[in-house]
Amino acid sequence: MQAIDTALFALINASAAAPAWSIYFARFASDVLPALLATAIIGAAALDRRLRYACFTALVSVLAVWVFVNVFRSAMPFQRPAFYGLGIQWAPQGPRPGFPSLHAACTFAAAFSLWCLPWRAPMLAALAVAAVVGWSRVFLGLHFPLDVVVGAMLAALVSIVVERGVSRPLNLALRAFMRPRLRARRARI
């Protein structure tokens, strides 16, 4: 598996001959797109109640993924490609471990959290953004492809668990709590 991962990394990582615009785009995708996705989800949640549910799920999923990845990296520090002298690292990362990719895991967690919406377009757009972020991390030489794939798989799992185990029960509890209050308010009117 490591040979395949290394070969894929060599294919995707930007070489010294890469056009400058591609490096700038990859840096933009890596640094700015996750924040834009979060802003879009939070902004949309202000407009529609169903999006508030997805926004809460995304927030808890991203937080859970962040904690899991950092604990895993502390326990099992798998190094980045630059540690092995592979490829070119286009953005400074230092000696921090890189497995799984935190950028990819958090962005995919936010994207997968939108699966509970009645429309598929927001989730598909968010998954496309997450895929570009994942690609940029490998293109910039910061992660192996497997780091990104495992981050995406972890994000999918955590998003489903959070939606089923946290968001849904909390939403049902809030509805049960609010239902008598709404009935009492309607009776007074």
Tab-separated table of N, CA, C and O in Angstrom, residues 37-128:
chain	number	residue	atom	x	y	z
A	37	LEU	N	-16.247	27.496	3.010
A	37	LEU	CA	-17.286	26.483	3.181
A	37	LEU	C	-17.984	26.654	4.530
A	37	LEU	O	-19.215	26.623	4.609
A	38	ALA	N	-17.210	26.868	5.577
A	38	ALA	CA	-17.799	27.080	6.905
A	38	ALA	C	-18.681	28.326	6.917
A	38	ALA	O	-19.788	28.310	7.469
A	39	THR	N	-18.214	29.391	6.290
A	39	THR	CA	-18.994	30.630	6.224
A	39	THR	C	-20.292	30.418	5.460
A	39	THR	O	-21.350	30.913	5.863
A	40	ALA	N	-20.233	29.670	4.370
A	40	ALA	CA	-21.435	29.399	3.576
A	40	ALA	C	-22.441	28.581	4.378
A	40	ALA	O	-23.650	28.865	4.348
A	41	ILE	N	-21.971	27.577	5.106
A	41	ILE	CA	-22.884	26.747	5.904
A	41	ILE	C	-23.509	27.574	7.023
A	41	ILE	O	-24.721	27.522	7.250
A	42	ILE	N	-22.715	28.371	7.703
A	42	ILE	CA	-23.244	29.198	8.794
A	42	ILE	C	-24.189	30.266	8.252
A	42	ILE	O	-25.256	30.514	8.822
A	43	GLY	N	-23.821	30.884	7.129
A	43	GLY	CA	-24.689	31.888	6.521
A	43	GLY	C	-26.015	31.310	6.067
A	43	GLY	O	-27.077	31.917	6.261
A	44	ALA	N	-25.975	30.121	5.468
A	44	ALA	CA	-27.209	29.471	5.027
A	44	ALA	C	-28.070	29.066	6.220
A	44	ALA	O	-29.302	29.107	6.141
A	45	ALA	N	-27.438	28.715	7.321
A	45	ALA	CA	-28.189	28.322	8.520
A	45	ALA	C	-29.000	29.485	9.077
A	45	ALA	O	-30.029	29.273	9.712
A	46	ALA	N	-28.553	30.699	8.823
A	46	ALA	CA	-29.306	31.864	9.277
A	46	ALA	C	-30.599	32.032	8.479
A	46	ALA	O	-31.522	32.701	8.937
A	47	LEU	N	-30.660	31.408	7.299
A	47	LEU	CA	-31.809	31.588	6.419
A	47	LEU	C	-32.879	30.505	6.541
A	47	LEU	O	-34.046	30.766	6.296
A	48	ASP	N	-32.483	29.297	6.884
A	48	ASP	CA	-33.425	28.178	6.845
A	48	ASP	C	-33.223	27.290	8.072
A	48	ASP	O	-32.095	26.935	8.420
A	49	ARG	N	-34.334	26.904	8.713
A	49	ARG	CA	-34.276	26.082	9.923
A	49	ARG	C	-33.642	24.724	9.667
A	49	ARG	O	-32.903	24.206	10.501
A	50	ARG	N	-33.939	24.114	8.516
A	50	ARG	CA	-33.349	22.815	8.204
A	50	ARG	C	-31.837	22.919	8.077
A	50	ARG	O	-31.109	21.991	8.388
A	51	LEU	N	-31.367	24.064	7.628
A	51	LEU	CA	-29.925	24.263	7.521
A	51	LEU	C	-29.284	24.485	8.889
A	51	LEU	O	-28.104	24.221	9.062
A	52	ARG	N	-30.062	24.929	9.864
A	52	ARG	CA	-29.521	25.064	11.222
A	52	ARG	C	-29.175	23.693	11.792
A	52	ARG	O	-28.161	23.522	12.464
A	53	TYR	N	-30.023	22.730	11.515
A	53	TYR	CA	-29.778	21.351	11.951
A	53	TYR	C	-28.477	20.836	11.323
A	53	TYR	O	-27.623	20.270	12.009
A	54	ALA	N	-28.317	21.055	10.006
A	54	ALA	CA	-27.104	20.622	9.310
A	54	ALA	C	-25.883	21.393	9.805
A	54	ALA	O	-24.794	20.828	9.935
A	55	CYS	N	-26.059	22.672	10.091
A	55	CYS	CA	-24.952	23.491	10.593
A	55	CYS	C	-24.494	22.988	11.964
A	55	CYS	O	-23.293	22.884	12.224
A	56	PHE	N	-25.441	22.669	12.829
A	56	PHE	CA	-25.090	22.127	14.146
A	56	PHE	C	-24.356	20.798	13.982
A	56	PHE	O	-23.336	20.555	14.632
A	57	THR	N	-24.878	19.952	13.099
A	57	THR	CA	-24.228	18.664	12.836
A	57	THR	C	-22.813	18.877	12.311
A	57	THR	O	-21.871	18.196	12.726
A	58	ALA	N	-22.644	19.837	11.402
A	58	ALA	CA	-21.316	20.132	10.847
A	58	ALA	C	-20.375	20.630	11.935
A	58	ALA	O	-19.214	20.196	12.010
A	59	LEU	N	-20.860	21.513	12.770
A	59	LEU	CA	-20.024	22.063	13.835
A	59	LEU	C	-19.538	20.971	14.788
A	59	LEU	O	-18.346	20.877	15.091
A	60	VAL	N	-20.448	20.134	15.230
A	60	VAL	CA	-20.071	19.057	16.154
A	60	VAL	C	-19.168	18.039	15.448
A	60	VAL	O	-18.193	17.553	16.029
A	61	SER	N	-19.456	17.732	14.181
A	61	SER	CA	-18.638	16.775	13.421
A	61	SER	C	-17.220	17.282	13.239
A	61	SER	O	-16.250	16.538	13.422
A	62	VAL	N	-17.083	18.546	12.869
A	62	VAL	CA	-15.746	19.122	12.676
A	62	VAL	C	-14.981	19.132	13.994
A	62	VAL	O	-13.793	18.784	14.034
A	63	LEU	N	-15.644	19.498	15.068
A	63	LEU	CA	-14.990	19.490	16.383
A	63	LEU	C	-14.553	18.078	16.775
A	63	LEU	O	-13.424	17.869	17.232
A	64	ALA	N	-15.422	17.093	16.568
A	64	ALA	CA	-15.084	15.704	16.903
A	64	ALA	C	-13.931	15.195	16.046
A	64	ALA	O	-13.018	14.520	16.559
A	65	VAL	N	-13.942	15.507	14.760
A	65	VAL	CA	-12.852	15.088	13.869
A	65	VAL	C	-11.548	15.752	14.279
A	65	VAL	O	-10.488	15.113	14.310
A	66	TRP	N	-11.605	17.035	14.612
A	66	TRP	CA	-10.406	17.757	15.029
A	66	TRP	C	-9.792	17.091	16.262
A	66	TRP	O	-8.577	16.868	16.315
A	67	VAL	N	-10.622	16.781	17.239
A	67	VAL	CA	-10.129	16.133	18.464
A	67	VAL	C	-9.550	14.759	18.131
A	67	VAL	O	-8.438	14.420	18.568
A	68	PHE	N	-10.282	13.963	17.361
A	68	PHE	CA	-9.824	12.615	17.037
A	68	PHE	C	-8.482	12.645	16.307
A	68	PHE	O	-7.565	11.894	16.646
A	69	VAL	N	-8.368	13.491	15.282
A	69	VAL	CA	-7.126	13.552	14.498
A	69	VAL	C	-5.960	13.979	15.371
A	69	VAL	O	-4.869	13.393	15.308
A	70	ASN	N	-6.152	14.977	16.211
A	70	ASN	CA	-5.045	15.436	17.061
A	70	ASN	C	-4.637	14.392	18.095
A	70	ASN	O	-3.446	14.222	18.362
A	71	VAL	N	-5.606	13.681	18.662
A	71	VAL	CA	-5.266	12.607	19.607
A	71	VAL	C	-4.543	11.478	18.873
A	71	VAL	O	-3.524	10.964	19.349
A	72	PHE	N	-5.044	11.106	17.686
A	72	PHE	CA	-4.412	10.045	16.913
A	72	PHE	C	-2.985	10.433	16.525
A	72	PHE	O	-2.066	9.616	16.632
A	73	ARG	N	-2.802	11.666	16.071
A	73	ARG	CA	-1.459	12.117	15.687
A	73	ARG	C	-0.500	12.110	16.866
A	73	ARG	O	0.684	11.852	16.699
A	74	SER	N	-0.997	12.404	18.056
A	74	SER	CA	-0.135	12.374	19.247
A	74	SER	C	0.263	10.949	19.600
A	74	SER	O	1.395	10.693	20.009
A	75	ALA	N	-0.678	10.028	19.424
A	75	ALA	CA	-0.410	8.632	19.773
A	75	ALA	C	0.414	7.912	18.710
A	75	ALA	O	1.262	7.082	19.045
A	76	MET	N	0.147	8.213	17.447
A	76	MET	CA	0.833	7.534	16.339
A	76	MET	C	1.266	8.566	15.305
A	76	MET	O	0.557	8.797	14.324
A	77	PRO	N	2.420	9.184	15.494
A	77	PRO	CA	2.847	10.272	14.611
A	77	PRO	C	3.444	9.784	13.276
A	77	PRO	O	4.638	9.579	13.159
A	78	PHE	N	2.585	9.605	12.273
A	78	PHE	CA	3.048	9.258	10.929
A	78	PHE	C	3.510	10.534	10.239
A	78	PHE	O	2.782	11.534	10.220
A	79	GLN	N	4.676	10.490	9.655
A	79	GLN	CA	5.299	11.694	9.110
A	79	GLN	C	4.758	12.085	7.735
A	79	GLN	O	4.176	11.286	7.020
A	80	ARG	N	5.027	13.323	7.381
A	80	ARG	CA	4.647	13.880	6.082
A	80	ARG	C	5.672	13.482	5.022
A	80	ARG	O	6.779	13.041	5.346
A	81	PRO	N	5.329	13.658	3.738
A	81	PRO	CA	6.252	13.274	2.658
A	81	PRO	C	7.625	13.943	2.747
A	81	PRO	O	8.649	13.316	2.435
A	82	ALA	N	7.689	15.193	3.167
A	82	ALA	CA	8.970	15.904	3.236
A	82	ALA	C	9.932	15.227	4.210
A	82	ALA	O	11.152	15.278	4.021
A	83	PHE	N	9.412	14.585	5.230
A	83	PHE	CA	10.243	13.881	6.200
A	83	PHE	C	11.074	12.798	5.507
A	83	PHE	O	12.203	12.532	5.886
A	84	TYR	N	10.481	12.169	4.495
A	84	TYR	CA	11.148	11.097	3.751
A	84	TYR	C	11.918	11.618	2.540
A	84	TYR	O	12.441	10.832	1.753
A	85	GLY	N	11.942	12.926	2.355
A	85	GLY	CA	12.641	13.520	1.219
A	85	GLY	C	11.893	13.356	-0.093
A	85	GLY	O	12.503	13.394	-1.159
A	86	LEU	N	10.582	13.197	-0.016
A	86	LEU	CA	9.772	12.999	-1.218
A	86	LEU	C	9.157	14.311	-1.678
A	86	LEU	O	8.647	15.093	-0.870
A	87	GLY	N	9.178	14.547	-2.970
A	87	GLY	CA	8.489	15.676	-3.576
A	87	GLY	C	8.979	17.023	-3.093
A	87	GLY	O	10.047	17.155	-2.490
A	88	ILE	N	8.163	18.018	-3.403
A	88	ILE	CA	8.447	19.390	-2.992
A	88	ILE	C	7.325	19.842	-2.078
A	88	ILE	O	6.151	19.708	-2.396
A	89	GLN	N	7.689	20.397	-0.934
A	89	GLN	CA	6.710	20.920	0.007
A	89	GLN	C	6.582	22.422	-0.267
A	89	GLN	O	7.501	23.181	-0.021
A	90	TRP	N	5.423	22.842	-0.788
A	90	TRP	CA	5.195	24.212	-1.232
A	90	TRP	C	4.677	25.127	-0.137
A	90	TRP	O	4.499	26.333	-0.367
A	91	ALA	N	4.414	24.613	1.029
A	91	ALA	CA	3.971	25.425	2.162
A	91	ALA	C	4.633	24.867	3.412
A	91	ALA	O	4.738	23.649	3.568
A	92	PRO	N	5.093	25.720	4.295
A	92	PRO	CA	5.786	25.225	5.493
A	92	PRO	C	4.833	24.503	6.438
A	92	PRO	O	3.734	24.976	6.707
A	93	GLN	N	5.247	23.357	6.922
A	93	GLN	CA	4.455	22.597	7.881
A	93	GLN	C	5.261	22.192	9.098
A	93	GLN	O	4.687	21.836	10.109
A	94	GLY	N	6.540	22.193	8.986
A	94	GLY	CA	7.360	21.789	10.117
A	94	GLY	C	7.340	20.280	10.304
A	94	GLY	O	6.870	19.531	9.449
A	95	PRO	N	7.818	19.831	11.445
A	95	PRO	CA	7.935	18.384	11.682
A	95	PRO	C	6.661	17.733	12.226
A	95	PRO	O	6.706	16.623	12.716
A	96	ARG	N	5.521	18.406	12.138
A	96	ARG	CA	4.276	17.838	12.673
A	96	ARG	C	3.868	16.601	11.882
A	96	ARG	O	4.065	16.531	10.671
A	97	PRO	N	3.246	15.631	12.545
A	97	PRO	CA	2.733	14.453	11.845
A	97	PRO	C	1.615	14.855	10.880
A	97	PRO	O	0.962	15.881	11.067
A	98	GLY	N	1.387	14.016	9.877
A	98	GLY	CA	0.412	14.382	8.855
A	98	GLY	C	-0.685	13.378	8.589
A	98	GLY	O	-1.476	13.575	7.673
A	99	PHE	N	-0.755	12.299	9.355
A	99	PHE	CA	-1.771	11.276	9.083
A	99	PHE	C	-2.774	11.223	10.211
A	99	PHE	O	-2.374	11.073	11.366
A	100	PRO	N	-4.040	11.324	9.904
A	100	PRO	CA	-4.669	11.711	8.640
A	100	PRO	C	-4.651	13.228	8.469
A	100	PRO	O	-4.349	13.960	9.400
A	101	SER	N	-4.998	13.674	7.281
A	101	SER	CA	-5.001	15.100	6.968
A	101	SER	C	-6.114	15.801	7.743
A	101	SER	O	-7.292	15.481	7.577
A	102	LEU	N	-5.734	16.742	8.579
A	102	LEU	CA	-6.721	17.487	9.367
A	102	LEU	C	-7.553	18.405	8.480
A	102	LEU	O	-8.767	18.520	8.663
A	103	HIS	N	-6.912	19.068	7.508
A	103	HIS	CA	-7.658	19.925	6.582
A	103	HIS	C	-8.735	19.118	5.852
A	103	HIS	O	-9.892	19.533	5.771
A	104	ALA	N	-8.332	17.992	5.300
A	104	ALA	CA	-9.281	17.167	4.542
A	104	ALA	C	-10.376	16.618	5.458
A	104	ALA	O	-11.558	16.652	5.116
A	105	ALA	N	-9.993	16.134	6.629
A	105	ALA	CA	-10.977	15.541	7.535
A	105	ALA	C	-12.023	16.566	7.968
A	105	ALA	O	-13.227	16.287	7.946
A	106	CYS	N	-11.594	17.757	8.334
A	106	CYS	CA	-12.548	18.782	8.790
A	106	CYS	C	-13.432	19.268	7.647
A	106	CYS	O	-14.640	19.454	7.823
A	107	THR	N	-12.849	19.463	6.473
A	107	THR	CA	-13.640	19.945	5.338
A	107	THR	C	-14.633	18.879	4.889
A	107	THR	O	-15.804	19.190	4.609
A	108	PHE	N	-14.203	17.636	4.817
A	108	PHE	CA	-15.131	16.554	4.460
A	108	PHE	C	-16.192	16.352	5.541
A	108	PHE	O	-17.343	16.029	5.231
A	109	ALA	N	-15.848	16.545	6.807
A	109	ALA	CA	-16.845	16.421	7.879
A	109	ALA	C	-17.952	17.454	7.701
A	109	ALA	O	-19.135	17.140	7.832
A	110	ALA	N	-17.570	18.678	7.393
A	110	ALA	CA	-18.580	19.714	7.141
A	110	ALA	C	-19.433	19.348	5.932
A	110	ALA	O	-20.657	19.504	5.949
A	111	ALA	N	-18.801	18.844	4.887
A	111	ALA	CA	-19.531	18.490	3.661
A	111	ALA	C	-20.473	17.311	3.893
A	111	ALA	O	-21.645	17.362	3.493
A	112	PHE	N	-19.991	16.266	4.526
A	112	PHE	CA	-20.834	15.089	4.772
A	112	PHE	C	-21.983	15.399	5.738
A	112	PHE	O	-22.999	14.723	5.719
A	113	SER	N	-21.827	16.411	6.566
A	113	SER	CA	-22.897	16.781	7.492
A	113	SER	C	-24.128	17.301	6.764
A	113	SER	O	-25.216	17.346	7.338
A	114	LEU	N	-23.975	17.676	5.522
A	114	LEU	CA	-25.100	18.204	4.748
A	114	LEU	C	-25.945	17.098	4.123
A	114	LEU	O	-26.928	17.379	3.453
A	115	TRP	N	-25.600	15.841	4.347
A	115	TRP	CA	-26.369	14.741	3.754
A	115	TRP	C	-27.778	14.668	4.321
A	115	TRP	O	-28.681	14.121	3.700
A	116	CYS	N	-27.997	15.244	5.496
A	116	CYS	CA	-29.323	15.193	6.120
A	116	CYS	C	-30.297	16.199	5.516
A	116	CYS	O	-31.481	16.185	5.847
A	117	LEU	N	-29.830	17.038	4.611
A	117	LEU	CA	-30.721	18.013	3.969
A	117	LEU	C	-31.607	17.328	2.929
A	117	LEU	O	-31.221	16.316	2.350
A	118	PRO	N	-32.767	17.894	2.664
A	118	PRO	CA	-33.645	17.296	1.648
A	118	PRO	C	-33.134	17.511	0.217
A	118	PRO	O	-33.588	16.859	-0.703
A	119	TRP	N	-32.187	18.405	0.045
A	119	TRP	CA	-31.621	18.665	-1.289
A	119	TRP	C	-30.210	18.105	-1.338
A	119	TRP	O	-29.477	18.152	-0.359
A	120	ARG	N	-29.805	17.603	-2.472
A	120	ARG	CA	-28.463	17.025	-2.622
A	120	ARG	C	-27.442	18.048	-3.115
A	120	ARG	O	-26.248	17.871	-2.927
A	121	ALA	N	-27.882	19.113	-3.760
A	121	ALA	CA	-26.959	20.081	-4.351
A	121	ALA	C	-25.983	20.689	-3.337
A	121	ALA	O	-24.778	20.766	-3.625
A	122	PRO	N	-26.428	21.127	-2.142
A	122	PRO	CA	-25.456	21.695	-1.195
A	122	PRO	C	-24.379	20.692	-0.775
A	122	PRO	O	-23.206	21.046	-0.676
A	123	MET	N	-24.781	19.443	-0.536
A	123	MET	CA	-23.800	18.446	-0.132
A	123	MET	C	-22.824	18.156	-1.266
A	123	MET	O	-21.620	18.057	-1.051
A	124	LEU	N	-23.324	18.037	-2.498
A	124	LEU	CA	-22.443	17.761	-3.627
A	124	LEU	C	-21.466	18.911	-3.866
A	124	LEU	O	-20.283	18.680	-4.145
A	125	ALA	N	-21.947	20.142	-3.732
A	125	ALA	CA	-21.051	21.294	-3.876
A	125	ALA	C	-19.999	21.303	-2.771
A	125	ALA	O	-18.811	21.548	-3.028
A	126	ALA	N	-20.423	21.012	-1.540
A	126	ALA	CA	-19.477	20.979	-0.424
A	126	ALA	C	-18.471	19.837	-0.577
A	126	ALA	O	-17.294	19.995	-0.244
A	127	LEU	N	-18.923	18.691	-1.092
A	127	LEU	CA	-17.993	17.581	-1.337
A	127	LEU	C	-16.979	17.938	-2.416
A	127	LEU	O	-15.804	17.546	-2.329
A	128	ALA	N	-17.411	18.686	-3.425
A	128	ALA	CA	-16.477	19.134	-4.468
A	128	ALA	C	-15.429	20.060	-3.864
A	128	ALA	O	-14.231	19.947	-4.169
